């Protein structure tokens, strides 16, 4: 199927666009631009490139009860929400079908409850809706050690506890451990660090912890749990080892790989996850968003840094807006510095970077996803993309623009210094502190000792050096601004262990989906900032300008 799709990418894309346009040309939205026509050229000339925010008023009208043919001809069956900021997306029966095809690639340990829009449509996250499909539900017991009831449990802590417990009881059958994103896999390991004693006691006695109150989970447990002191002792020995290095491998000796997206913003989790996996491959299997299903990784065993996603031309109609990088300095810009000429899927160029636009059968037309991708190769005629960065998630205190990639690079350089003092930096985020002038970058770092039970404070001299190393590693504009005192000294605030879990809890309580949670690279919310600041154990500043 993949060979056929990628060989005929151009025809499949054109056919898909024709289908979407002929079906939806009569909608209120497209009528404004196409007056009932369906020609591809007209579509590109007349339909504007938009962002989700531009389409939101239309989507909100549908969610509030107006007919869906404002945007799309097909009736809507439900709507999707997106992580971080809940984002409503229309979903039709056809979209559900495509999701099911793509969905065999998804794995996720925790579901989010469905919510209803004012007109009664069900809104749910992409992963939840895939699992909810009846085909997938039927397949679950064949694929996972977690009983269906624990996967659909609305209480995330209880769900995680049960799924880990059942995974341990059946440890000899487990060949894969995973979730959608690497951050969630790590979250599960940290949960295990806090709950292993309780789990061992449950396994030893065959009893089930009292705080697990959801009846589905309790009933599932009753059917499987019996006292197993031998297993409990074995697990206790494993947990008590000096270090948790390779813990996943020790707990699940037959595991062949760990699944969880490690690209993009998830890159920063790779090192820590690797520590727990020790040698087990980390597999990033797909690239998708609430807006569209895009690509899959055809070489799942490659290193996380080498992952590229092959776009599937039958999923949605893709266009690409050129973005300047070292390989395509020469792209034409309009006078207002905006590029508006898009490139079709099969016409993208090797090593060039693009911003992704999607046109879908769910009512999005030429909609920016907000991601920048780079072409690394082709599989037949379908391009393969490396995820470069999420756009507009840069930190900035003046005119300078620091991207996620810039920040990641600087943190990587700086945290190498921690090695000497036996620490690893497990999580970070940033904040543009402009409360005093000039403003400065604040980095929140959560640190962890390499060896357990070796609890010391990180050395202040090294932390100050880390601040300086970060500044040295940031881009030239930053350094010039710093020299001219347009930006003040960079600050690292070390936070207590568990702070980033608390941050995640906060975003989840605000509506983010746990299984799709992505830690923001730059904090904007006052509440989130309070959570971080209340857990600071040390503050360090760069001693001098890098230039
Ligand atoms: P959401 O709209 O909340 O489902 O999030 C979708 C976003 O997550 C995408 O637009 C990307 O920025 C990010 N994302 C999804 N899959 C990947 C991936 N495989 N690698 C890197 N980032 C990804």
XYZ file of C-alpha atoms and ligand atoms in Angstrom:
570
model
C 0.000 0.000 0.000
C 2.789 2.407 0.903
C 4.656 1.641 -2.337
C 1.549 2.318 -4.374
C 0.684 5.523 -2.534
C 4.167 6.977 -2.697
C 4.657 6.041 -6.367
C 1.463 7.803 -7.396
C 1.707 10.719 -4.997
C 0.994 13.456 -7.530
C -2.145 11.883 -9.009
C -3.458 10.934 -5.584
C -2.967 14.477 -4.254
C -4.657 16.091 -7.271
C -7.527 13.635 -7.095
C -7.948 14.280 -3.378
C -8.066 18.058 -3.882
C -10.581 17.667 -6.714
C -12.754 15.536 -4.466
C -12.576 17.939 -1.521
C -13.381 20.928 -3.719
C -16.190 19.345 -5.697
C -17.820 18.169 -2.494
C -17.439 21.460 -0.654
C -17.549 24.139 -3.359
C -21.086 25.076 -2.258
C -20.189 25.772 1.352
C -20.496 29.329 2.648
C -16.740 29.585 3.099
C -15.558 28.319 -0.305
C -18.377 30.073 -2.226
C -16.874 33.385 -1.117
C -13.658 32.616 -2.990
C -14.510 30.093 -5.709
C -18.117 30.916 -6.616
C -18.854 27.234 -7.085
C -15.759 26.455 -9.201
C -13.376 23.606 -8.380
C -10.314 24.312 -10.476
C -6.942 23.779 -8.721
C -5.383 26.923 -10.160
C -8.320 29.061 -9.056
C -8.148 27.440 -5.654
C -4.517 28.464 -5.301
C -5.138 31.961 -6.612
C -8.320 32.791 -4.730
C -8.539 30.840 -1.510
C -6.465 32.644 1.120
C -3.776 31.030 3.239
C -5.141 31.105 6.768
C -4.387 30.010 10.289
C -6.672 28.088 12.610
C -7.607 31.390 14.278
C -9.033 32.675 10.964
C -11.304 29.643 10.648
C -12.251 29.531 14.312
C -15.289 31.836 14.022
C -16.783 29.418 11.443
C -15.983 26.371 13.571
C -17.441 28.052 16.662
C -20.695 28.735 14.786
C -20.958 25.021 13.965
C -20.129 24.027 17.554
C -22.866 26.393 18.699
C -25.496 24.703 16.564
C -25.467 26.260 13.077
C -25.427 23.846 10.150
C -22.028 22.467 9.266
C -22.284 23.448 5.580
C -20.794 26.774 6.545
C -17.492 24.953 6.097
C -18.105 21.459 4.794
C -20.786 19.584 2.940
C -20.601 16.343 4.865
C -22.396 16.158 8.202
C -20.194 16.379 11.259
C -20.121 13.418 13.612
C -18.001 14.964 16.339
C -15.233 17.442 16.793
C -11.622 17.077 17.833
C -9.702 18.938 20.475
C -6.024 19.593 20.335
C -3.478 19.462 23.179
C -2.114 22.589 24.852
C -4.872 24.945 23.914
C -8.091 23.022 23.297
C -8.824 23.507 19.600
C -12.108 22.390 18.075
C -11.932 20.627 14.716
C -14.882 19.287 12.746
C -14.821 15.497 12.273
C -16.876 13.619 9.686
C -17.501 9.903 9.162
C -14.911 9.936 6.400
C -12.305 11.556 8.612
C -12.996 8.870 11.191
C -12.318 6.239 8.548
C -8.987 7.819 7.605
C -8.071 8.121 11.262
C -8.683 4.432 11.705
C -6.208 3.667 8.928
C -3.658 6.034 10.374
C -4.665 5.035 13.872
C -3.015 1.660 13.840
C 0.154 3.690 14.268
C -0.922 5.346 17.476
C -0.397 4.101 20.986
C -1.348 5.971 24.085
C -1.695 4.936 27.702
C -4.197 7.501 28.906
C -7.486 8.711 27.522
C -9.119 12.076 28.009
C -12.843 12.213 28.701
C -15.102 13.462 25.936
C -16.735 16.856 26.380
C -19.838 18.146 24.607
C -20.068 21.331 22.550
C -23.178 23.511 23.105
C -24.916 21.846 20.152
C -24.264 18.361 21.537
C -21.325 17.304 19.375
C -18.753 15.173 21.170
C -15.332 16.767 21.404
C -12.339 14.591 22.115
C -8.610 14.391 21.447
C -7.382 12.672 18.291
C -5.886 9.705 20.115
C -8.965 9.215 22.273
C -11.275 9.213 19.276
C -9.144 6.637 17.512
C -9.246 4.346 20.517
C -12.946 4.923 20.914
C -13.633 3.555 17.429
C -15.275 0.160 17.798
C -12.680 -1.616 15.635
C -9.888 -0.337 17.748
C -11.618 -1.201 20.997
C -12.004 -4.770 19.779
C -8.344 -4.896 18.878
C -7.047 -3.532 22.195
C -7.032 -6.771 24.228
C -4.945 -8.407 21.499
C -2.410 -5.592 21.510
C -2.044 -4.432 25.102
C -1.608 -5.838 28.578
C -3.801 -2.978 29.831
C -7.463 -4.013 30.089
C -9.764 -1.762 28.034
C -11.354 -0.398 31.242
C -8.007 0.962 32.452
C -7.301 2.654 29.120
C -10.690 4.349 29.120
C -10.532 5.205 32.820
C -11.300 8.928 33.190
C -8.979 9.306 36.215
C -5.488 9.639 34.782
C -3.569 8.677 37.943
C -5.691 5.581 38.460
C -5.351 4.697 34.789
C -1.567 5.002 34.914
C -1.305 2.979 38.124
C -3.422 0.157 36.745
C -1.744 0.031 33.358
C 1.724 -0.123 34.906
C 0.619 -2.724 37.421
C -0.919 -4.959 34.742
C 2.166 -4.477 32.593
C 4.337 -5.684 35.490
C 2.165 -8.671 36.321
C 2.379 -9.764 32.670
C 5.968 -8.596 32.240
C 7.032 -11.672 30.289
C 4.536 -10.902 27.544
C 5.417 -7.245 27.070
C 7.337 -6.588 23.845
C 6.759 -2.841 23.568
C 6.290 0.008 26.017
C 5.033 3.300 24.706
C 2.780 6.267 24.355
C 2.211 8.929 21.717
C 4.941 11.289 22.911
C 8.241 10.607 24.697
C 7.217 12.987 27.485
C 4.336 10.707 28.475
C 6.572 7.636 28.570
C 8.893 9.494 30.942
C 5.950 10.597 32.977
C 4.975 6.935 33.410
C 8.496 6.020 34.541
C 8.476 8.813 37.101
C 5.117 7.620 38.309
C 6.663 4.200 38.727
C 9.511 5.699 40.776
C 6.916 7.044 43.195
C 4.623 4.030 43.288
C 6.743 0.888 42.904
C 6.607 -0.055 46.585
C 2.832 0.125 46.587
C 2.666 -1.904 43.384
C 4.988 -4.572 44.812
C 2.797 -4.811 47.878
C -0.322 -5.227 45.688
C 1.419 -7.963 43.707
C 2.623 -9.706 46.874
C -0.779 -9.810 48.543
C -3.027 -9.977 45.490
C -4.931 -7.008 46.957
C -5.631 -3.838 45.079
C -4.783 -0.332 46.356
C -7.776 1.353 47.945
C -7.422 4.651 46.169
C -8.220 2.927 42.886
C -11.938 3.551 43.053
C -13.072 3.455 39.420
C -15.183 0.322 39.231
C -14.038 -0.710 35.733
C -10.434 -0.761 36.947
C -11.260 -2.630 40.158
C -13.267 -5.258 38.309
C -10.533 -5.748 35.731
C -8.037 -6.120 38.578
C -10.129 -8.677 40.424
C -10.136 -10.927 37.394
C -6.359 -10.943 37.052
C -4.792 -10.392 40.481
C -3.676 -13.147 42.771
C -0.905 -13.187 45.405
C 2.491 -13.542 43.739
C 5.225 -13.006 46.356
C 7.920 -14.437 44.070
C 7.294 -11.804 41.417
C 7.008 -9.063 44.041
C 10.424 -9.998 45.515
C 11.992 -10.134 42.084
C 10.666 -6.696 41.196
C 11.751 -5.272 44.543
C 15.300 -6.460 43.877
C 15.256 -4.782 40.481
C 13.909 -1.500 41.845
C 16.495 -1.496 44.624
C 19.403 -1.551 42.224
C 21.877 1.289 42.711
C 20.755 3.177 39.623
C 17.610 3.235 37.513
C 19.725 3.141 34.381
C 18.191 0.597 31.969
C 15.185 0.132 34.274
C 12.721 -0.412 31.396
C 14.877 -3.196 30.074
C 15.191 -4.823 33.493
C 11.486 -4.654 34.235
C 10.391 -5.870 30.812
C 13.171 -8.185 29.630
C 11.377 -9.159 26.414
C 10.765 -5.575 25.275
C 12.093 -4.949 21.790
C 11.573 -1.201 21.658
C 10.083 1.848 23.334
C 7.579 3.809 21.336
C 7.064 7.557 21.715
C 7.668 10.504 19.419
C 11.153 11.838 20.122
C 11.353 14.512 17.415
C 10.578 18.238 17.552
C 10.008 19.533 21.033
C 10.262 15.961 22.332
C 13.961 15.857 21.404
C 14.895 17.079 24.851
C 13.446 13.932 26.431
C 15.536 11.546 24.364
C 18.582 11.610 26.595
C 16.693 10.836 29.765
C 14.535 8.212 28.110
C 17.652 6.601 26.728
C 18.988 6.402 30.271
C 16.018 4.266 31.306
C 16.058 2.221 28.075
C 19.777 1.593 27.756
C 20.070 0.163 24.320
C 16.403 -0.399 23.520
C 15.510 1.503 20.347
C 13.320 4.602 20.728
C 10.743 4.644 17.966
C 9.052 7.805 16.631
C 6.418 6.373 14.381
C 4.316 9.181 12.934
C 3.843 12.884 12.438
C 0.306 14.188 12.748
C -1.673 17.044 14.207
C -5.257 17.932 15.003
C -5.402 19.541 11.569
C -4.176 16.599 9.513
C -2.600 13.158 9.390
C 0.657 13.652 7.593
C 3.434 11.100 7.626
C 4.869 7.918 9.013
C 8.415 6.827 9.774
C 9.442 4.062 7.399
C 12.657 3.370 9.303
C 11.452 3.027 12.856
C 14.757 1.697 14.183
C 16.862 4.656 13.095
C 18.292 7.044 15.699
C 15.823 9.686 16.964
C 18.011 12.421 15.456
C 17.735 10.811 11.999
C 13.966 10.365 11.907
C 12.117 11.521 8.792
C 8.429 11.134 8.090
C 7.188 9.992 4.690
C 4.077 11.931 3.751
C 1.087 9.837 2.727
C -0.656 11.531 -0.213
C -4.079 9.975 0.443
C -4.497 11.534 3.900
C -4.961 15.249 3.178
C -3.989 17.775 0.529
C -0.620 19.304 1.390
C 1.001 22.533 0.243
C 4.346 23.941 1.272
C 5.393 27.534 1.818
C 9.141 27.958 1.356
C 11.004 29.129 4.459
C 14.498 30.574 4.264
C 17.333 28.349 5.418
C 20.947 27.866 4.358
C 19.936 25.795 1.317
C 17.331 28.097 -0.154
C 18.541 31.616 0.444
C 17.250 32.579 -2.978
C 13.487 32.133 -2.481
C 11.478 35.032 -3.717
C 9.937 37.246 -1.109
C 7.147 39.689 -1.684
C 7.746 43.310 -0.769
C 6.089 42.733 2.613
C 8.529 39.888 3.249
C 5.826 37.242 2.900
C 5.992 34.246 0.608
C 2.626 33.342 -0.835
C 3.564 30.922 -3.656
C 3.137 27.401 -2.401
C 4.784 24.218 -3.673
C 2.932 20.922 -4.137
C 3.931 17.776 -2.244
C 5.868 16.175 -5.086
C 7.651 19.412 -6.031
C 9.428 20.192 -2.791
C 13.226 20.313 -3.034
C 15.808 18.328 -1.152
C 17.299 20.124 1.884
C 14.795 22.955 1.635
C 12.585 24.026 4.528
C 8.856 24.627 4.270
C 5.905 25.595 6.346
C 3.090 23.069 6.054
C -0.425 24.006 4.863
C -3.298 21.550 4.768
C -6.599 21.295 2.974
C -8.746 18.553 4.431
C -12.104 16.918 4.060
C -12.911 18.255 7.535
C -13.318 21.889 6.488
C -9.826 23.327 6.629
C -8.705 25.040 3.444
C -5.061 26.129 3.033
C -4.632 26.187 6.762
C -1.195 26.688 8.341
C -0.325 23.935 10.784
C 2.469 26.051 12.296
C 5.292 23.570 11.721
C 8.488 23.953 9.708
C 9.755 20.810 7.972
C 12.885 20.023 5.966
C 13.039 17.647 3.003
C 15.627 14.938 3.685
C 14.873 12.442 0.906
C 12.137 10.891 -1.213
C 10.459 7.509 -1.044
C 9.376 6.945 -4.638
C 7.704 10.290 -5.370
C 6.701 11.147 -1.853
C 9.018 13.422 0.115
C 10.350 12.556 3.539
C 10.549 15.366 6.047
C 12.477 15.997 9.181
C 10.580 18.033 11.746
C 12.505 21.314 12.182
C 10.482 23.404 14.581
C 7.130 24.667 15.596
C 6.849 28.223 14.373
C 6.254 31.177 16.633
C 7.290 29.336 19.743
C 10.332 31.523 20.118
C 11.423 33.411 23.181
C 12.162 37.075 22.675
C 12.637 40.089 24.952
C 13.349 42.635 22.243
C 13.663 42.428 18.461
C 15.682 39.217 18.576
C 13.935 35.921 17.843
C 15.123 32.747 19.507
C 13.605 29.607 18.116
C 12.949 26.339 19.867
C 15.951 24.915 18.027
C 18.233 27.757 19.195
C 17.140 27.215 22.755
C 17.562 23.458 22.571
C 21.060 23.841 21.168
C 22.128 26.258 23.886
C 20.675 24.106 26.671
C 22.416 21.035 25.258
C 25.761 22.845 25.235
C 25.312 24.131 28.766
C 24.022 20.992 30.368
C 27.081 19.071 29.215
C 28.876 20.907 32.046
C 26.656 19.215 34.607
C 28.193 15.858 33.822
C 31.256 16.789 35.865
C 29.197 17.256 38.999
C 27.098 14.113 38.597
C 23.842 15.737 37.525
C 21.655 15.534 34.464
C 19.187 18.194 33.443
C 15.900 16.401 32.842
C 13.533 19.189 31.837
C 13.687 22.815 30.924
C 11.540 25.666 29.847
C 12.079 29.367 29.413
C 10.469 32.648 30.264
C 11.033 36.113 28.853
C 11.302 38.212 32.001
C 10.567 41.783 31.030
C 9.441 42.906 34.484
C 12.563 45.065 34.674
C 14.425 46.776 31.866
C 16.327 45.471 30.061
C 14.537 42.156 29.992
C 16.345 38.851 30.280
C 15.945 35.159 29.536
C 15.050 32.920 32.453
C 15.636 29.196 32.094
C 13.948 26.821 34.504
C 15.937 23.623 34.903
C 14.954 20.513 36.739
C 18.059 18.585 37.749
C 18.575 15.059 38.841
C 21.546 13.235 40.343
C 22.928 10.473 38.181
C 23.212 8.086 41.109
C 20.324 7.645 43.438
C 20.658 8.542 47.118
C 23.463 10.950 46.410
C 21.683 14.113 47.286
C 23.713 17.281 46.937
C 23.055 20.763 45.685
C 24.536 21.546 42.279
C 27.763 23.494 42.510
C 27.100 27.244 42.166
C 30.243 27.874 40.140
C 29.230 25.299 37.558
C 25.694 26.669 37.376
C 27.020 30.165 36.688
C 29.207 28.645 34.001
C 26.103 26.963 32.521
C 24.430 30.388 32.254
C 27.420 31.760 30.414
C 27.720 28.712 28.161
C 24.089 29.135 27.165
C 24.665 32.753 26.230
C 27.739 31.785 24.252
C 25.724 29.186 22.362
C 22.803 31.446 21.477
C 22.674 33.210 18.099
C 24.647 36.275 17.122
C 21.778 38.752 17.449
C 21.274 37.653 21.039
C 24.946 38.178 21.774
C 25.048 41.627 20.169
C 21.956 42.689 22.098
C 23.528 41.372 25.248
C 26.728 43.315 24.579
C 24.738 46.496 24.031
C 22.773 45.814 27.195
C 19.479 45.514 25.281
C 19.220 42.144 27.000
C 20.335 41.556 30.608
C 22.205 38.506 31.923
C 20.636 35.123 31.364
C 19.364 33.452 34.508
C 18.956 29.778 35.366
C 16.457 28.937 38.076
C 16.881 25.418 39.379
C 13.568 23.895 40.417
C 12.767 20.986 42.728
C 12.292 17.515 41.281
C 8.693 16.942 40.257
C 8.141 20.583 39.252
C 7.616 19.769 35.601
C 5.107 17.112 36.554
C 3.222 19.753 38.503
C 3.411 21.993 35.429
C 1.972 19.230 33.283
C -0.799 18.633 35.826
C -1.666 22.298 35.609
C -1.929 22.276 31.798
C -3.927 19.045 31.892
C -6.303 20.627 34.409
C -6.691 23.503 31.949
C -7.828 21.126 29.210
C -4.607 19.836 27.628
C -4.665 16.154 26.785
C -2.201 14.187 28.917
C -1.319 11.821 26.120
C -0.610 14.680 23.708
C 0.909 17.099 26.208
C 3.852 19.096 24.995
C 5.701 21.159 27.544
C 5.840 24.748 26.313
C 9.370 25.900 25.436
C 8.461 29.334 26.664
C 6.030 30.043 29.476
C 3.375 32.679 28.889
C 0.804 31.806 31.541
C 1.007 33.596 34.894
C -0.362 30.536 36.686
C 2.255 28.266 35.144
C 4.946 30.731 36.131
C 3.725 30.708 39.722
C 4.033 26.925 39.795
C 7.635 27.142 38.618
C 8.660 30.040 40.836
C 7.229 28.484 43.973
C 9.610 25.543 43.498
C 12.866 27.356 42.798
C 15.816 26.133 44.874
C 18.578 28.247 43.364
C 19.070 31.205 41.011
C 22.204 31.750 38.940
C 23.190 34.494 36.510
C 25.619 34.720 33.649
C 28.633 36.713 34.915
C 29.504 38.597 31.712
C 28.495 39.269 28.140
C 29.556 36.582 25.658
C 30.941 39.225 23.260
P -1.894 18.858 18.322
O -2.447 19.810 17.316
O -2.026 19.265 19.735
O -2.335 17.455 18.069
O -0.310 18.860 18.119
C 0.208 18.660 16.856
C 1.596 19.212 16.849
O 2.474 18.357 17.591
C 2.184 19.255 15.468
O 1.745 20.373 14.739
C 3.660 19.287 15.794
O 4.076 20.583 16.160
C 3.743 18.354 16.998
N 4.039 16.985 16.517
C 3.190 16.000 16.203
N 3.835 14.914 15.773
C 5.151 15.213 15.819
C 6.344 14.527 15.486
N 6.326 13.270 15.049
N 7.519 15.168 15.648
C 7.569 16.430 16.115
N 6.482 17.141 16.444
C 5.282 16.544 16.291
